[in-house]
Amino acid sequence: MRKYLALGVLLWFCAPANAQIQRSYHYGVVPTENITTFEVNPSTTVIDDSGGVSSSQLTLKTYRVISERFNWGVEVPLSRYESPDKSVSGLGDALFSVSWLIPEGDRLLGYGFKMEVFVPTATDRLLGAGQLQLSPSAFILFSLPGNLYAAAGYKHYQSVVGDHARDDINYGRLRLNVGYTSPSPW
């Protein structure tokens, strides 16, 4: 029952009515870093193609501005794990984050830092890592013509506490993102 209550609270934070776009815009290198957003991101990871093992997620994300340079966010994944032996659906590990963006004077370049905390909220051990994780990252943002932007950075994943029967998490990823931001409010 507590997990369903936690799911309800987290989904409330991600509700579209709670994430409407603000009326005042602080355009910087990446406008979406400075306004309130709501996203729905589907993803699939094939773990073993020949064995028929895969994981699918529908992640609900909301990010809200704190100030021109800071924002915070919540991500709640609804997950499905499929294999010939067992298939389960439920809540994955939730994520909470805080970002700090520093645009340069010309507003074409910026850099920032982000701290993410993965909380072990999965309703089944196959749907999450079972450990509290810290994930700091550093990034550089480039404004491109036509409302496009690119970001490059490094993100590190480190488990802090959790299920001792599972392997500890300690790895890094280089990331490159390209995106488009619409100039008109919706």
Short mmCIF file of C-alpha atoms in Angstrom, two decimals:
data_model
loop_
_atom_site.label_atom_id
_atom_site.label_comp_id
_atom_site.label_asym_id
_atom_site.label_seq_id
_atom_site.Cartn_x
_atom_site.Cartn_y
_atom_site.Cartn_z
CA MET A 1 0.00 0.00 0.00
CA ARG A 2 2.85 2.40 0.81
CA LYS A 3 4.32 1.93 -2.68
CA TYR A 4 0.98 2.82 -4.28
CA LEU A 5 0.74 5.90 -2.07
CA ALA A 6 4.30 6.88 -3.06
CA LEU A 7 3.40 6.31 -6.73
CA GLY A 8 0.33 8.51 -6.35
CA VAL A 9 2.34 11.33 -4.77
CA LEU A 10 5.06 11.13 -7.44
CA LEU A 11 2.51 11.08 -10.27
CA TRP A 12 0.85 14.14 -8.75
CA PHE A 13 4.19 15.95 -9.02
CA CYS A 14 4.29 15.00 -12.70
CA ALA A 15 0.70 15.99 -13.47
CA PRO A 16 0.36 18.30 -16.49
CA ALA A 17 -1.62 20.85 -14.47
CA ASN A 18 1.34 21.09 -12.11
CA ALA A 19 3.80 21.69 -14.96
CA GLN A 20 2.25 24.40 -17.10
CA ILE A 21 4.61 26.73 -18.90
CA GLN A 22 5.33 29.93 -17.03
CA ARG A 23 4.22 33.28 -18.36
CA SER A 24 7.65 34.92 -18.00
CA TYR A 25 10.47 33.49 -20.09
CA HIS A 26 14.17 33.69 -19.32
CA TYR A 27 15.71 32.82 -22.66
CA GLY A 28 19.26 31.61 -22.42
CA VAL A 29 21.31 29.10 -24.31
CA VAL A 30 18.63 26.46 -23.93
CA PRO A 31 15.19 27.94 -23.23
CA THR A 32 13.84 24.66 -21.84
CA GLU A 33 16.38 24.85 -19.02
CA ASN A 34 14.75 28.05 -17.80
CA ILE A 35 11.03 27.28 -18.07
CA THR A 36 8.74 24.71 -16.51
CA THR A 37 8.37 21.60 -18.66
CA PHE A 38 6.46 18.34 -18.71
CA GLU A 39 7.75 15.43 -20.80
CA VAL A 40 6.66 11.88 -21.56
CA ASN A 41 9.63 9.79 -22.75
CA PRO A 42 9.23 6.20 -23.97
CA SER A 43 12.31 3.96 -24.14
CA THR A 44 13.20 0.32 -24.76
CA THR A 45 16.40 -1.50 -23.85
CA VAL A 46 17.07 -4.90 -25.40
CA ILE A 47 19.09 -6.80 -22.80
CA ASP A 48 19.40 -10.12 -24.66
CA ASP A 49 17.99 -10.10 -28.20
CA SER A 50 18.35 -13.83 -28.83
CA GLY A 51 16.97 -14.67 -25.38
CA GLY A 52 13.95 -12.36 -25.64
CA VAL A 53 14.89 -10.23 -22.61
CA SER A 54 14.00 -6.53 -22.73
CA SER A 55 13.00 -3.60 -20.56
CA SER A 56 10.59 -0.84 -21.59
CA GLN A 57 9.85 2.41 -19.78
CA LEU A 58 7.47 5.31 -20.04
CA THR A 59 9.09 8.07 -18.00
CA LEU A 60 7.05 11.04 -16.78
CA LYS A 61 9.27 14.09 -16.22
CA THR A 62 8.60 17.53 -14.86
CA TYR A 63 11.17 20.30 -14.43
CA ARG A 64 10.43 23.59 -12.71
CA VAL A 65 12.47 26.77 -12.63
CA ILE A 66 13.79 28.04 -9.30
CA SER A 67 15.55 31.09 -10.73
CA GLU A 68 17.16 32.08 -14.02
CA ARG A 69 20.09 29.75 -13.33
CA PHE A 70 18.56 26.94 -11.25
CA ASN A 71 15.86 24.35 -11.81
CA TRP A 72 14.76 21.11 -10.19
CA GLY A 73 13.02 18.06 -11.54
CA VAL A 74 11.33 14.76 -10.82
CA GLU A 75 11.28 11.73 -13.12
CA VAL A 76 8.99 8.75 -12.50
CA PRO A 77 9.46 5.70 -14.76
CA LEU A 78 6.64 3.24 -15.36
CA SER A 79 8.54 0.08 -16.31
CA ARG A 80 7.99 -3.32 -17.91
CA TYR A 81 10.56 -6.14 -17.80
CA GLU A 82 10.01 -9.08 -20.15
CA SER A 83 11.82 -12.41 -20.36
CA PRO A 84 10.84 -16.01 -21.08
CA ASP A 85 11.08 -16.73 -17.32
CA LYS A 86 9.28 -13.75 -15.83
CA SER A 87 7.53 -10.56 -16.89
CA VAL A 88 6.66 -7.75 -14.48
CA SER A 89 5.28 -4.22 -14.72
CA GLY A 90 5.35 -1.43 -12.19
CA LEU A 91 7.16 1.61 -10.90
CA GLY A 92 10.91 1.95 -11.53
CA ASP A 93 13.44 3.95 -9.51
CA ALA A 94 12.42 7.63 -9.23
CA LEU A 95 14.89 10.44 -9.90
CA PHE A 96 15.19 13.87 -8.29
CA SER A 97 17.55 16.49 -9.73
CA VAL A 98 18.83 20.04 -9.38
CA SER A 99 20.57 21.88 -12.26
CA TRP A 100 22.75 24.98 -12.28
CA LEU A 101 23.18 26.73 -15.67
CA ILE A 102 25.67 29.52 -16.29
CA PRO A 103 25.13 31.22 -19.69
CA GLU A 104 28.02 33.19 -21.15
CA GLY A 105 27.60 36.87 -22.06
CA ASP A 106 26.77 36.25 -25.73
CA ARG A 107 24.10 33.65 -24.77
CA LEU A 108 25.47 31.29 -27.46
CA LEU A 109 27.47 29.19 -25.04
CA GLY A 110 26.89 28.07 -21.50
CA TYR A 111 27.91 25.45 -19.02
CA GLY A 112 26.39 23.88 -15.98
CA PHE A 113 26.30 21.23 -13.33
CA LYS A 114 23.58 18.80 -12.35
CA MET A 115 23.09 16.51 -9.36
CA GLU A 116 20.66 13.63 -9.70
CA VAL A 117 19.54 11.28 -6.93
CA PHE A 118 18.02 7.93 -7.90
CA VAL A 119 15.70 6.69 -5.14
CA PRO A 120 14.96 2.93 -4.97
CA THR A 121 11.19 3.06 -5.43
CA ALA A 122 10.82 0.10 -7.84
CA THR A 123 7.90 -2.20 -7.12
CA ASP A 124 9.92 -5.28 -8.21
CA ARG A 125 13.66 -5.99 -8.02
CA LEU A 126 13.77 -6.45 -11.83
CA LEU A 127 12.49 -2.89 -12.38
CA GLY A 128 15.16 -0.98 -10.45
CA ALA A 129 18.69 -1.02 -9.09
CA GLY A 130 17.63 -1.35 -5.45
CA GLN A 131 20.16 1.26 -4.36
CA LEU A 132 20.23 4.97 -3.62
CA GLN A 133 22.48 6.51 -6.28
CA LEU A 134 24.13 9.90 -6.69
CA SER A 135 24.79 11.03 -10.24
CA PRO A 136 26.73 14.30 -10.64
CA SER A 137 27.31 15.67 -14.13
CA ALA A 138 28.96 18.61 -15.86
CA PHE A 139 27.97 19.88 -19.31
CA ILE A 140 28.57 22.51 -21.98
CA LEU A 141 25.69 23.95 -24.05
CA PHE A 142 25.90 25.41 -27.55
CA SER A 143 23.13 27.47 -29.14
CA LEU A 144 22.76 26.61 -32.84
CA PRO A 145 20.80 28.42 -35.58
CA GLY A 146 17.09 27.71 -35.96
CA ASN A 147 16.26 27.10 -32.27
CA LEU A 148 18.55 24.07 -32.16
CA TYR A 149 20.99 23.39 -29.36
CA ALA A 150 23.67 20.83 -28.59
CA ALA A 151 25.00 19.70 -25.23
CA ALA A 152 28.05 17.63 -24.35
CA GLY A 153 29.01 16.41 -20.92
CA TYR A 154 30.09 13.73 -18.50
CA LYS A 155 27.77 11.96 -16.05
CA HIS A 156 28.88 9.62 -13.26
CA TYR A 157 26.70 7.05 -11.48
CA GLN A 158 27.63 5.96 -7.94
CA SER A 159 25.61 3.83 -5.52
CA VAL A 160 25.57 5.04 -1.93
CA VAL A 161 23.40 2.62 0.08
CA GLY A 162 20.91 -0.10 -0.70
CA ASP A 163 20.47 -3.79 -1.39
CA HIS A 164 23.79 -5.44 -0.51
CA ALA A 165 22.88 -8.55 -2.51
CA ARG A 166 23.30 -6.52 -5.72
CA ASP A 167 26.45 -5.23 -7.35
CA ASP A 168 27.48 -1.68 -6.49
CA ILE A 169 27.04 0.92 -9.22
CA ASN A 170 30.13 2.91 -10.24
CA TYR A 171 30.45 4.00 -13.88
CA GLY A 172 30.53 7.10 -16.04
CA ARG A 173 29.06 8.12 -19.40
CA LEU A 174 30.00 10.70 -21.97
CA ARG A 175 26.83 12.27 -23.35
CA LEU A 176 25.94 14.23 -26.47
CA ASN A 177 22.42 15.64 -26.88
CA VAL A 178 20.91 17.65 -29.72
CA GLY A 179 17.51 19.26 -29.35
CA TYR A 180 15.01 21.74 -30.74
CA THR A 181 13.05 24.35 -28.80
CA SER A 182 9.93 25.95 -30.22
CA PRO A 183 9.94 29.77 -30.16
CA SER A 184 6.17 29.92 -29.55
CA PRO A 185 4.60 29.15 -26.18
CA TRP A 186 1.99 26.37 -26.11
#
